[in-house]
Short mmCIF file of C-alpha atoms in Angstrom, two decimals:
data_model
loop_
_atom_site.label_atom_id
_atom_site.label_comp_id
_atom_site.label_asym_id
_atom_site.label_seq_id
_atom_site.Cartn_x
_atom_site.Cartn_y
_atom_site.Cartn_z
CA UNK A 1 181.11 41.82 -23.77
CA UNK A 2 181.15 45.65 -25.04
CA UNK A 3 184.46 46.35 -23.12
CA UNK A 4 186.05 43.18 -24.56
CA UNK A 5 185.32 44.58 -28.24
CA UNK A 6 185.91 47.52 -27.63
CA UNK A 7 189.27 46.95 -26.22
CA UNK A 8 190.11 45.24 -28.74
CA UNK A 9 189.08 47.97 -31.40
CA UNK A 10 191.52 49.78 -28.91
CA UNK A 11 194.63 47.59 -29.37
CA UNK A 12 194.30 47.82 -32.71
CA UNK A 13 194.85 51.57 -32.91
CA UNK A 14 191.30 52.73 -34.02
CA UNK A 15 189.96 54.17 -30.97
CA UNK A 16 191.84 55.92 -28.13
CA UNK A 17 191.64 55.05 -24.69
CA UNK A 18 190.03 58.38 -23.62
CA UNK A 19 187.86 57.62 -26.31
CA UNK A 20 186.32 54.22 -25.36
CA UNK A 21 185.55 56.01 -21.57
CA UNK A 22 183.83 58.55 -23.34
CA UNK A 23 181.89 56.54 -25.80
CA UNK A 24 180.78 54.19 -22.80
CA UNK A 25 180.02 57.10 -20.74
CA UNK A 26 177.54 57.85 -23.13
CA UNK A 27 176.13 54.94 -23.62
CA UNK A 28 175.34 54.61 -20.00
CA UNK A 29 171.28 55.55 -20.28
CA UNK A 30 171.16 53.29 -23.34
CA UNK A 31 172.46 49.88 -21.31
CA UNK A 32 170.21 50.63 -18.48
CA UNK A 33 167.15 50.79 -20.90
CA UNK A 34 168.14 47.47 -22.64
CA UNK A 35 168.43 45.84 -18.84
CA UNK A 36 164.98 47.03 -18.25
CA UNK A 37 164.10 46.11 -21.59
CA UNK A 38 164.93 42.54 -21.21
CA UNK A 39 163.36 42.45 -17.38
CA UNK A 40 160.27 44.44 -18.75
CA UNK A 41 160.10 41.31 -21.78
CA UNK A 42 160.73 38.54 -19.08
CA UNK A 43 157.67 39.87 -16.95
CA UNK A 44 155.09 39.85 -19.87
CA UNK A 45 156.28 36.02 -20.69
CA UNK A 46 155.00 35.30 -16.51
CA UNK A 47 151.60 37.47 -17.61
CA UNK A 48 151.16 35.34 -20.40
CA UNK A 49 152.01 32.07 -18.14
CA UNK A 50 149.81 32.51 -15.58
CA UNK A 51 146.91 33.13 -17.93
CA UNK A 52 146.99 29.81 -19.26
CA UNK A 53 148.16 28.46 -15.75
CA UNK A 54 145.74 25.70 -14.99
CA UNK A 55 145.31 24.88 -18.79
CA UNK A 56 149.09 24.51 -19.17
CA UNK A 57 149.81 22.85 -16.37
CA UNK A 58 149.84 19.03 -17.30
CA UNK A 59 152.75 20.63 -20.05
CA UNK A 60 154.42 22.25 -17.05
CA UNK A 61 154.43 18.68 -14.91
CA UNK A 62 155.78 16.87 -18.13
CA UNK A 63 158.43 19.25 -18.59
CA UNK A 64 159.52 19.54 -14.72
CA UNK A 65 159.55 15.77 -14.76
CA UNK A 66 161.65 15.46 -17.77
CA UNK A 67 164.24 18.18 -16.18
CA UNK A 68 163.80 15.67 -12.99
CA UNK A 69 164.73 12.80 -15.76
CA UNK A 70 167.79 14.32 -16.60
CA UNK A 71 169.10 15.53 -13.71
CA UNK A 72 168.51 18.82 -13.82
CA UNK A 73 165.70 20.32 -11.59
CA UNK A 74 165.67 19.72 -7.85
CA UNK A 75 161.70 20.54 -6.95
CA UNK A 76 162.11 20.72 -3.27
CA UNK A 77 165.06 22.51 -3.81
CA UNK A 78 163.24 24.74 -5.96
CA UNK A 79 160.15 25.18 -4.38
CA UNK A 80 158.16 23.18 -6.99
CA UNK A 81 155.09 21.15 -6.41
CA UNK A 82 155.42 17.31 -6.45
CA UNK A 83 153.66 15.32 -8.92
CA UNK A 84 150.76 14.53 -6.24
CA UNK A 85 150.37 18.22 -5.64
CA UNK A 86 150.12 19.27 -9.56
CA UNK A 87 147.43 16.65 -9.50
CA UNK A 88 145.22 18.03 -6.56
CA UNK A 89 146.03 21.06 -8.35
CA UNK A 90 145.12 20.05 -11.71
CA UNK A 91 141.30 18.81 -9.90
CA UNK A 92 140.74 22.36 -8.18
CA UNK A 93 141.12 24.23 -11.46
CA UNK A 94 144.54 25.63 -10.23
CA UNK A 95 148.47 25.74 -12.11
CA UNK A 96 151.49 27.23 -10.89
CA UNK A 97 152.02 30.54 -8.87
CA UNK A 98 154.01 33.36 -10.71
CA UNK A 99 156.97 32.27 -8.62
CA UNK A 100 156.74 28.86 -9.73
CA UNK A 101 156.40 30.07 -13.59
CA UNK A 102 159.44 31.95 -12.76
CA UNK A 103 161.51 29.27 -11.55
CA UNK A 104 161.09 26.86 -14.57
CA UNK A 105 161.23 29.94 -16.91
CA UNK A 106 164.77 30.22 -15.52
CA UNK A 107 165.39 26.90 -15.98
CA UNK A 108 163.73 26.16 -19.72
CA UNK A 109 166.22 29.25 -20.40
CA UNK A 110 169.37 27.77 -18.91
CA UNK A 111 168.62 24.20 -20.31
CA UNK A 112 168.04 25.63 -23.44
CA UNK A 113 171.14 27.68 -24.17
CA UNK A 114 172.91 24.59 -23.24
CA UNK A 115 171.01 22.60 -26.26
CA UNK A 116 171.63 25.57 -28.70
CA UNK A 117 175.01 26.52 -27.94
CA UNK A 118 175.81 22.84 -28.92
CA UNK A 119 174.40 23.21 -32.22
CA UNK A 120 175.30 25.03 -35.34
CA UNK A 121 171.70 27.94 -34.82
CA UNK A 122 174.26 30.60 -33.24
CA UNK A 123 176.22 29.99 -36.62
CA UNK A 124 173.41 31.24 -39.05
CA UNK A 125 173.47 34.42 -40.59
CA UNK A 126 170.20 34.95 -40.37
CA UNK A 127 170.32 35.91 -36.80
CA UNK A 128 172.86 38.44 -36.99
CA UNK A 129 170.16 40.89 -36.61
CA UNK A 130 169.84 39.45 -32.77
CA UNK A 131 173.83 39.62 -32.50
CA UNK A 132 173.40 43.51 -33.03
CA UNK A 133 170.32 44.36 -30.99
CA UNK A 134 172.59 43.00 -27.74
CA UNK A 135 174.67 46.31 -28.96
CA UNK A 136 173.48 49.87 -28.51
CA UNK A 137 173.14 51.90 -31.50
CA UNK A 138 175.90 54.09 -30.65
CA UNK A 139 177.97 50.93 -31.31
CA UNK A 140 175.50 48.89 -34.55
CA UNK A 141 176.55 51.43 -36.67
CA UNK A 142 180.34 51.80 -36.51
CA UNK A 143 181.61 48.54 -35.33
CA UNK A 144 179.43 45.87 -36.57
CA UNK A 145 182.67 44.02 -38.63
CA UNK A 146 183.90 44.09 -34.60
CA UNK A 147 180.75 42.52 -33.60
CA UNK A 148 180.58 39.50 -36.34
CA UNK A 149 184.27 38.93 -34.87
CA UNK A 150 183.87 38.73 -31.10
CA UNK A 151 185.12 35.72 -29.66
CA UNK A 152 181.41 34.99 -27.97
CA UNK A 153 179.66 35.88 -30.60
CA UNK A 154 177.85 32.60 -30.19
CA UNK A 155 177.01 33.20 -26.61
CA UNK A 156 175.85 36.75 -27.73
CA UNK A 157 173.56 35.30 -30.13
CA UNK A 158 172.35 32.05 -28.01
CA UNK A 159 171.82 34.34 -25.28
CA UNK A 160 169.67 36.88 -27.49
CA UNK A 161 167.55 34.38 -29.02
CA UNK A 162 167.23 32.11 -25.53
CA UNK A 163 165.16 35.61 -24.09
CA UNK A 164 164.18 36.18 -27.50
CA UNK A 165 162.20 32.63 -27.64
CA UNK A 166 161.29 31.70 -24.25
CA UNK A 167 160.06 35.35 -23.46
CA UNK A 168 158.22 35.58 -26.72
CA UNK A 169 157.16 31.67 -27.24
CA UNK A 170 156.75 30.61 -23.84
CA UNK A 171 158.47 28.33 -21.74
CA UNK A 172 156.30 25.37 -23.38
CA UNK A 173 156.82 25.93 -26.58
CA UNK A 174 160.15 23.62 -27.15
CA UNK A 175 158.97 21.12 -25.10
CA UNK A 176 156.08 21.00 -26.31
CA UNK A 177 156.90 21.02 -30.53
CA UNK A 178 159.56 18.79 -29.49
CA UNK A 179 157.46 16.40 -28.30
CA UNK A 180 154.68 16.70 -30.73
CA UNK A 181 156.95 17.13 -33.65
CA UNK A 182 160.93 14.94 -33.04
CA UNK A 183 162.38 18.30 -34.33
CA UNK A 184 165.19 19.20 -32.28
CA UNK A 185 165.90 22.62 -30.02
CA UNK A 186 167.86 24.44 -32.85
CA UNK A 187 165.03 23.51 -35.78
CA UNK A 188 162.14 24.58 -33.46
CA UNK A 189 164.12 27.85 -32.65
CA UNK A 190 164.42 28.69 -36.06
CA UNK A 191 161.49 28.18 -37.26
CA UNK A 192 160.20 30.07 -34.79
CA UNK A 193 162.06 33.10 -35.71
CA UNK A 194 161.58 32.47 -39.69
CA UNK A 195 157.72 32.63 -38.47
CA UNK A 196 157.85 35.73 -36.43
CA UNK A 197 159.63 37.11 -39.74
CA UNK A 198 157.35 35.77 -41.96
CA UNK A 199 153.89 37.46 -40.10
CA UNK A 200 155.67 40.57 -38.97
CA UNK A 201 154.93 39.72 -35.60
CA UNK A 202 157.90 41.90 -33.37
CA UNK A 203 156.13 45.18 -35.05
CA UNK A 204 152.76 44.21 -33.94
CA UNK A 205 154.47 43.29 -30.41
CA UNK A 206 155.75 46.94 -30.45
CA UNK A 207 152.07 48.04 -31.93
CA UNK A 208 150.81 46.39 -28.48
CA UNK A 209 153.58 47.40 -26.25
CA UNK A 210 152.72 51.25 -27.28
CA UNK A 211 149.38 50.70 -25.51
CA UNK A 212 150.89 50.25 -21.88
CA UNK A 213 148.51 51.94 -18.99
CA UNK A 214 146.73 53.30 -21.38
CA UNK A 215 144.78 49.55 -22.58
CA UNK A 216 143.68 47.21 -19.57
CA UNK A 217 146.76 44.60 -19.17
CA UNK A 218 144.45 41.60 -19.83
CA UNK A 219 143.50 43.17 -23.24
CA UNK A 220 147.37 43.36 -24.47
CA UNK A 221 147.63 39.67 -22.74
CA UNK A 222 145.00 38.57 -24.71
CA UNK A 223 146.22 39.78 -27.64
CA UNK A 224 149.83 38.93 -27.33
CA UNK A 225 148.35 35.26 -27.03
CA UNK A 226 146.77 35.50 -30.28
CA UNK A 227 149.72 36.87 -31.72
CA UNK A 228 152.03 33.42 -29.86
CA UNK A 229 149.74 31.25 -31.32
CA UNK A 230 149.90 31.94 -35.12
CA UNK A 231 153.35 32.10 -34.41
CA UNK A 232 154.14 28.69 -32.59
CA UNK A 233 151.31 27.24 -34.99
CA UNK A 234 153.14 28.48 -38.09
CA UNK A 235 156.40 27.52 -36.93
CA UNK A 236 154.98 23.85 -36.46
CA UNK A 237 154.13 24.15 -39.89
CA UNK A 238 157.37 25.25 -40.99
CA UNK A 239 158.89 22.30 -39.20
CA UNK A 240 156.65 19.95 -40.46
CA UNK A 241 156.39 21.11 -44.57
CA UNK A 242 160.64 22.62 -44.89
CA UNK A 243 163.13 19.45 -45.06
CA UNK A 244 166.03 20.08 -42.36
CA UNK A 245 168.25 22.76 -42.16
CA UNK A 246 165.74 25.24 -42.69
CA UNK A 247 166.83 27.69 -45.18
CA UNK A 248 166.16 30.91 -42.85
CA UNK A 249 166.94 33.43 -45.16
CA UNK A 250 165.06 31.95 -48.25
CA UNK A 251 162.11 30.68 -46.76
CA UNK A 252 161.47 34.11 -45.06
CA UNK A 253 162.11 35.92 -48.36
CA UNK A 254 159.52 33.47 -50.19
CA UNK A 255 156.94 33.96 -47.73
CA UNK A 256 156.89 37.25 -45.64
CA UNK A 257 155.95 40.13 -48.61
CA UNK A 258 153.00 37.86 -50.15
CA UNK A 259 152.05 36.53 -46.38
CA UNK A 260 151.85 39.98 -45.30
CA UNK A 261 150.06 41.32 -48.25
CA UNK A 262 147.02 39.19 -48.30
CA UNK A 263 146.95 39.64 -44.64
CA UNK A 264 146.28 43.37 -45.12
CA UNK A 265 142.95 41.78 -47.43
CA UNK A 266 142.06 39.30 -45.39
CA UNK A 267 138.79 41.00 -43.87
CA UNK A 268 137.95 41.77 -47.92
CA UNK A 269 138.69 38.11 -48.81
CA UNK A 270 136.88 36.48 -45.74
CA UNK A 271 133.73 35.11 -46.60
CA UNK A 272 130.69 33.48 -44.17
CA UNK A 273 131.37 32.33 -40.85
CA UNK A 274 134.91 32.95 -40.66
CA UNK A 275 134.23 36.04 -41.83
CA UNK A 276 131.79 36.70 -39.06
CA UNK A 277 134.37 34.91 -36.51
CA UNK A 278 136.70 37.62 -37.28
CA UNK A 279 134.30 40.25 -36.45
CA UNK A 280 133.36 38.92 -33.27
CA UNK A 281 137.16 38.77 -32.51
CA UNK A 282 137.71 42.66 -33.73
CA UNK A 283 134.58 44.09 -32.19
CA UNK A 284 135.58 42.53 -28.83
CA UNK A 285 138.84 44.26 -29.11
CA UNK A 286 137.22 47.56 -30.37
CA UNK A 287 134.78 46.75 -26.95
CA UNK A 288 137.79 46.49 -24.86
CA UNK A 289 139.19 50.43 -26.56
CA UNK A 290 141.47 48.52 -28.72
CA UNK A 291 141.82 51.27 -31.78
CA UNK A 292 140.25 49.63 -35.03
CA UNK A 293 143.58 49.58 -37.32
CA UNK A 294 145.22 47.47 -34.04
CA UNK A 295 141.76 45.14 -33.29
CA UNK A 296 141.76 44.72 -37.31
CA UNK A 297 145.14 43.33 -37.07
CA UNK A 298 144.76 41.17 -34.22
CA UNK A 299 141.41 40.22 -35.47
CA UNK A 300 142.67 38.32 -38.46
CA UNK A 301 145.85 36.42 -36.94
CA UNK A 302 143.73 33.28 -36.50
CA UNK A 303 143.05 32.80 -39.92
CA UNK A 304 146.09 33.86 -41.39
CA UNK A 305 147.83 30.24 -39.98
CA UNK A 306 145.94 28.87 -43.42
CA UNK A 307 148.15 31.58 -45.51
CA UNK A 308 151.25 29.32 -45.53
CA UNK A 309 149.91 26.99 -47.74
CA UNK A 310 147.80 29.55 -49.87
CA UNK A 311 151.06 30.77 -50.59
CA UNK A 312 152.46 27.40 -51.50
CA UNK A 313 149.56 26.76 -54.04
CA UNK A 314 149.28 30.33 -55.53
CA UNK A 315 153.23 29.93 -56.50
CA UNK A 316 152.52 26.47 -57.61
CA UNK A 317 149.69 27.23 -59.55
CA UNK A 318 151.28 30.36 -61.04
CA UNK A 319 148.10 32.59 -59.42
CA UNK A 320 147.96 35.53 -57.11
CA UNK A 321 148.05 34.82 -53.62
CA UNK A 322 144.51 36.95 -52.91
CA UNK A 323 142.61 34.99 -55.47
CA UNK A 324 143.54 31.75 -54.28
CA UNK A 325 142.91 32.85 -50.87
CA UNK A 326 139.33 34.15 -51.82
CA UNK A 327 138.20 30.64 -53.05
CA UNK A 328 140.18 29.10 -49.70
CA UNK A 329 137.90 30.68 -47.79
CA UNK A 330 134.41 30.47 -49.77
CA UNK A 331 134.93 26.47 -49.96
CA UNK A 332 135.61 26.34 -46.64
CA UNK A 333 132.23 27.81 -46.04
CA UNK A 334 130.62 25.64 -48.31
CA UNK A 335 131.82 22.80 -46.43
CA UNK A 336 131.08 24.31 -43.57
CA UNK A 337 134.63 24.21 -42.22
CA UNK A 338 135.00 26.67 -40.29
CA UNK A 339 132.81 25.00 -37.68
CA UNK A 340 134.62 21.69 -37.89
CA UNK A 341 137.89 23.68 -37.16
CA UNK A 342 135.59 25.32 -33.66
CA UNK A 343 134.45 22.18 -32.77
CA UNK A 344 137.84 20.47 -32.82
CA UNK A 345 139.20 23.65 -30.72
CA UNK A 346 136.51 22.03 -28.18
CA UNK A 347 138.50 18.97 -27.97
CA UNK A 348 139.88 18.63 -24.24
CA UNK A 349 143.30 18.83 -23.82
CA UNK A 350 143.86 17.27 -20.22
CA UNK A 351 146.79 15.63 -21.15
CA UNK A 352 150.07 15.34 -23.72
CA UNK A 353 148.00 12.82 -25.97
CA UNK A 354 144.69 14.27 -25.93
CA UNK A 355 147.02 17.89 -26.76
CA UNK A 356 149.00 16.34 -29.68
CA UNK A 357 145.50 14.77 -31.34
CA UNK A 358 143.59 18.14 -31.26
CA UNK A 359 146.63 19.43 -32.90
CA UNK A 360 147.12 16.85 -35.56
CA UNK A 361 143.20 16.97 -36.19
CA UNK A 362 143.60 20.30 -36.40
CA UNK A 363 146.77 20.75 -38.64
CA UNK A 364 145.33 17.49 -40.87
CA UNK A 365 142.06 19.56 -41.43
CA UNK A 366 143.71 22.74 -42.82
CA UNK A 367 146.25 20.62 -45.32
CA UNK A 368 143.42 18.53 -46.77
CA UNK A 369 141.61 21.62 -47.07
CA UNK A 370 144.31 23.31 -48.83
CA UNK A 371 144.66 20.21 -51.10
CA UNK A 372 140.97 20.60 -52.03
CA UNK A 373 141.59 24.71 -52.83
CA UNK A 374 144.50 22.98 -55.60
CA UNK A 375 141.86 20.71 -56.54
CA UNK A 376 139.16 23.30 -57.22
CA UNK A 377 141.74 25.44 -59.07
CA UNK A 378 143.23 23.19 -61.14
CA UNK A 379 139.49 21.98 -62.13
CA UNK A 380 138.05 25.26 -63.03
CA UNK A 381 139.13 27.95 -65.01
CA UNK A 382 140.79 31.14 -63.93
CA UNK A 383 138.12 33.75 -65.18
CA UNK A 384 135.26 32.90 -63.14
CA UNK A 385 134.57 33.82 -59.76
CA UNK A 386 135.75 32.14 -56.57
CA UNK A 387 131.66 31.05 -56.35
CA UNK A 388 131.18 30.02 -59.96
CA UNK A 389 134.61 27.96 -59.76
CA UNK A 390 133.18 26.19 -56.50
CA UNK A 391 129.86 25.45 -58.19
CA UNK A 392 131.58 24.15 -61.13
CA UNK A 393 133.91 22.19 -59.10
CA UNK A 394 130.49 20.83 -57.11
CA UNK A 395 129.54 19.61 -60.39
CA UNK A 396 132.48 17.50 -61.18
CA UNK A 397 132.05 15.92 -57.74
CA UNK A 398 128.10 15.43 -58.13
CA UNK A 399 126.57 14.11 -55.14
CA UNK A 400 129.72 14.00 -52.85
CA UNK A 401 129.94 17.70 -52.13
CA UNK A 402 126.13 18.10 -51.06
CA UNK A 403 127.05 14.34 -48.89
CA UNK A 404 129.77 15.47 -47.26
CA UNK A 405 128.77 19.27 -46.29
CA UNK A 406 125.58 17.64 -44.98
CA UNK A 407 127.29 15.06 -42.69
CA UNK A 408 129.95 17.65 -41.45
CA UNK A 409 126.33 19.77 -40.57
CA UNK A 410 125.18 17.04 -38.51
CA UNK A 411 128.77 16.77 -37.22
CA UNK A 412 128.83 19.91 -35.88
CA UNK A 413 125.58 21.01 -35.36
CA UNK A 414 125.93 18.32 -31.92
CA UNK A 415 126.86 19.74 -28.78
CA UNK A 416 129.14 16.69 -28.21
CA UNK A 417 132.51 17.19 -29.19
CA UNK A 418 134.91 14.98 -28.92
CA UNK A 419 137.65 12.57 -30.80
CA UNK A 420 135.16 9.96 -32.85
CA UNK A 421 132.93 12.62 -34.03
CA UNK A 422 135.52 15.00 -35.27
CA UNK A 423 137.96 11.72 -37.14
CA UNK A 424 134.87 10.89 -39.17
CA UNK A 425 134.74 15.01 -39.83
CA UNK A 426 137.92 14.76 -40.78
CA UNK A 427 137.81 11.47 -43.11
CA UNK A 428 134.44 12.71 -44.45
CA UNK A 429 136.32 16.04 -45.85
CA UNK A 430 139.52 14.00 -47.14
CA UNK A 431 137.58 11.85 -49.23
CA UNK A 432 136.49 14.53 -51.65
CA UNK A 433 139.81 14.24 -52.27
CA UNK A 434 139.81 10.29 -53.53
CA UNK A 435 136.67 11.30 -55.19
CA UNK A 436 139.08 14.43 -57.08
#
């Protein structure tokens, strides 16, 4: 792909011949460090597999049987277990071996770029920025017209963002959203890169990446799952909240600098038990020799999911982001929400259905809780407090607050959870919203 543009920057009199050997001479030490680059990315994707292995694993059967479905994946061919051996598998605790990751990583890659090469995602000019990482620097700067011109540019790109997502995401994550959500390969990629935009999350990969043999690997695993999950759970979001096409460009510019900003305060703006959550998470880190600016960052990705919508109601409401966030947080922990949300992470997820209702319990939780932050704001007035606005927005509700934080206590003060107790959680919290 280099040679064919820059052979044709050659035929059309701009560079000599003598010149294109040279420049690809010296771009030699470059290529090979992209090649390992890419091999180096495809080997932390497996790390971050087999951690979640045995957990994943009734995802990995649906998807192998799905490639079965159509065609696609031979398991004895490929080594793969049968159905009957995921099970026994599946009862002893066990998922797939690294080499078995690897094989359906190569195929959710090849299956993939076949779905988004037939759709109009290697079109957008939103990832041109992946069409000009394929290219060393030596070439970014001078021939980029060239690039934006190439007659596979769309491989290029699908190719990019294939590694890109699958490496990054995991090999679940499309099957999985698609499943969960109806939204196609192309939307789900998208959104997935909007989100990555939107939290800054390829500079924190870097962040991590700097710590190689010199932080134990399952530390930087650990955190490079925290760092997936806002991601894939923000990109759900995205999917679910932004009609189709997804404006890349504008929704990343709406959300990223105000996103990012209140992340920065979050630990400031954190209040009770998800306050205290988050210093479990960081001191852990710190425990594991984690620096603190790097644990602080990781630290706070699991609340920052919630930011999307603070966003949405602090533009609504005409308010800085911060503020809202502030009183986000402290009604949460007068509902005692933060707890409903831990106790709903409980949930087992043995299967595709008992998977996609943790998630929507979980994703229906946050947006009525986000609904009741508009409520509280648009009830109180701007000057007071984030306490004195919940107190006066108690008021309003009289007995129905004090009701429903004490039946979400006895919710979650059970060691039981599971599906009943959580819906009437959930139903309890929405209807301070009729009562609104």
């Amino acid at each position: 792909n280099i040679k064919i543009l820059l052979d044709r920057v050659v035929a059309e009199g701009d560079l000599t011949e003598k010149q294109r050997n040279q420049l690809l001479a010296d771009m030699t030490d470059e290529l090979g460090g992209l090649v390992l680059r890419d091999n180096y990315e495809q080997n932390l994707a497996l790390a971050n597999a087999s951690a979640n292995a045995h957990s994943l694993l009734h995802v990995h059967e649906d998807w192998m049987t799905t490639l079965e479905q159509d065609g696609v994946l031979d398991r004895t061919l490929e080594g793969l277990p049968t159905s009957k051996e995921v099970a026994a598998r599946l009862e002893r605790g066990e998922g797939l071996s690294v080499p078995e990751l690897s094989v359906l990583l190569s195929w959710t890659k090849i299956v993939l770029a076949e779905e988004l090469l037939a759709s109009e995602l290697p079109d957008d000019p939103f990832l041109h920025t992946d069409l000009f990482a394929y290219f060393p620097t030596k070439m970014q700067h001078s021939y980029r017209q060239q690039m934006l011109t190439h007659p596979l540019k769309r491989e290029i790109i699908v190719t990019q963002v294939v590694n890109d997502l699958v490496n990054g995401a995991g090999m679940t994550f499309w099957p999985r959203l698609s499943g969960e959500t109806g939204a196609s390969a192309s939307e789900l990629t998208n959104a997935n890169f909007v989100a990555r935009e939107i939290f800054g999350s390829l500079a924190l990969r870097d962040e991590i990446k700097a710590f190689d043999n010199i932080l134990d690997a399952t530390v930087q695993t650990r955190m490079r799952i925290e760092m997936r999950t806002l991601v894939e759970r923000a990109s759900r979001w995205l999917v679910n909240n932004r009609r189709p096409p997804l404006d890349s460009e504008a929704v990343a510019e709406h959300f990223t600098i105000p996103v990012q900003r209140v992340m920065a305060q979050l630990p400031t703006l954190m209040s009770g038990r998800e306050l205290a959550a988050y210093e479990t998470r960081r001191d852990a880190l710190v425990a594991g020799r984690v620096p603190d600016e790097l644990a602080t960052k990781v630290a706070v990705l699991h609340p920052s999911y919630m930011l999307l919508s603070i966003v949405e109601t602090a533009a609504r409401e005409e308010l800085e982001p911060a503020d809202v966030a502030r009183l986000h947080f402290a009604l949460g922990e007068r509902l005692n929400l933060p707890s409903l949300v831990a106790r709903i992470l409980e949930l087992p997820r043995a299967d595709r259905w008992q998977t996609m209702a943790r998630a929507a319990l979980r994703d229906d939780l946050y947006a009525v809780h986000a609904q009741l932050t508009a409520q509280a704001l648009g009830a109180t007035t701007g000057d007071d407090a984030a306490e004195k606005r919940i107190e006066a927005w108690e008021r309003d509700h009289g007995i129905l607050v004090q009701r429903a934080a004490d039946t979400l206590d006895e919710i979650c003060s059970d060691d039981t959870a599971d599906l009943a107790r959580m819906s009437v959680g959930l139903r309890v919290v929405r209807g301070l919203l009729a009562g609104g």
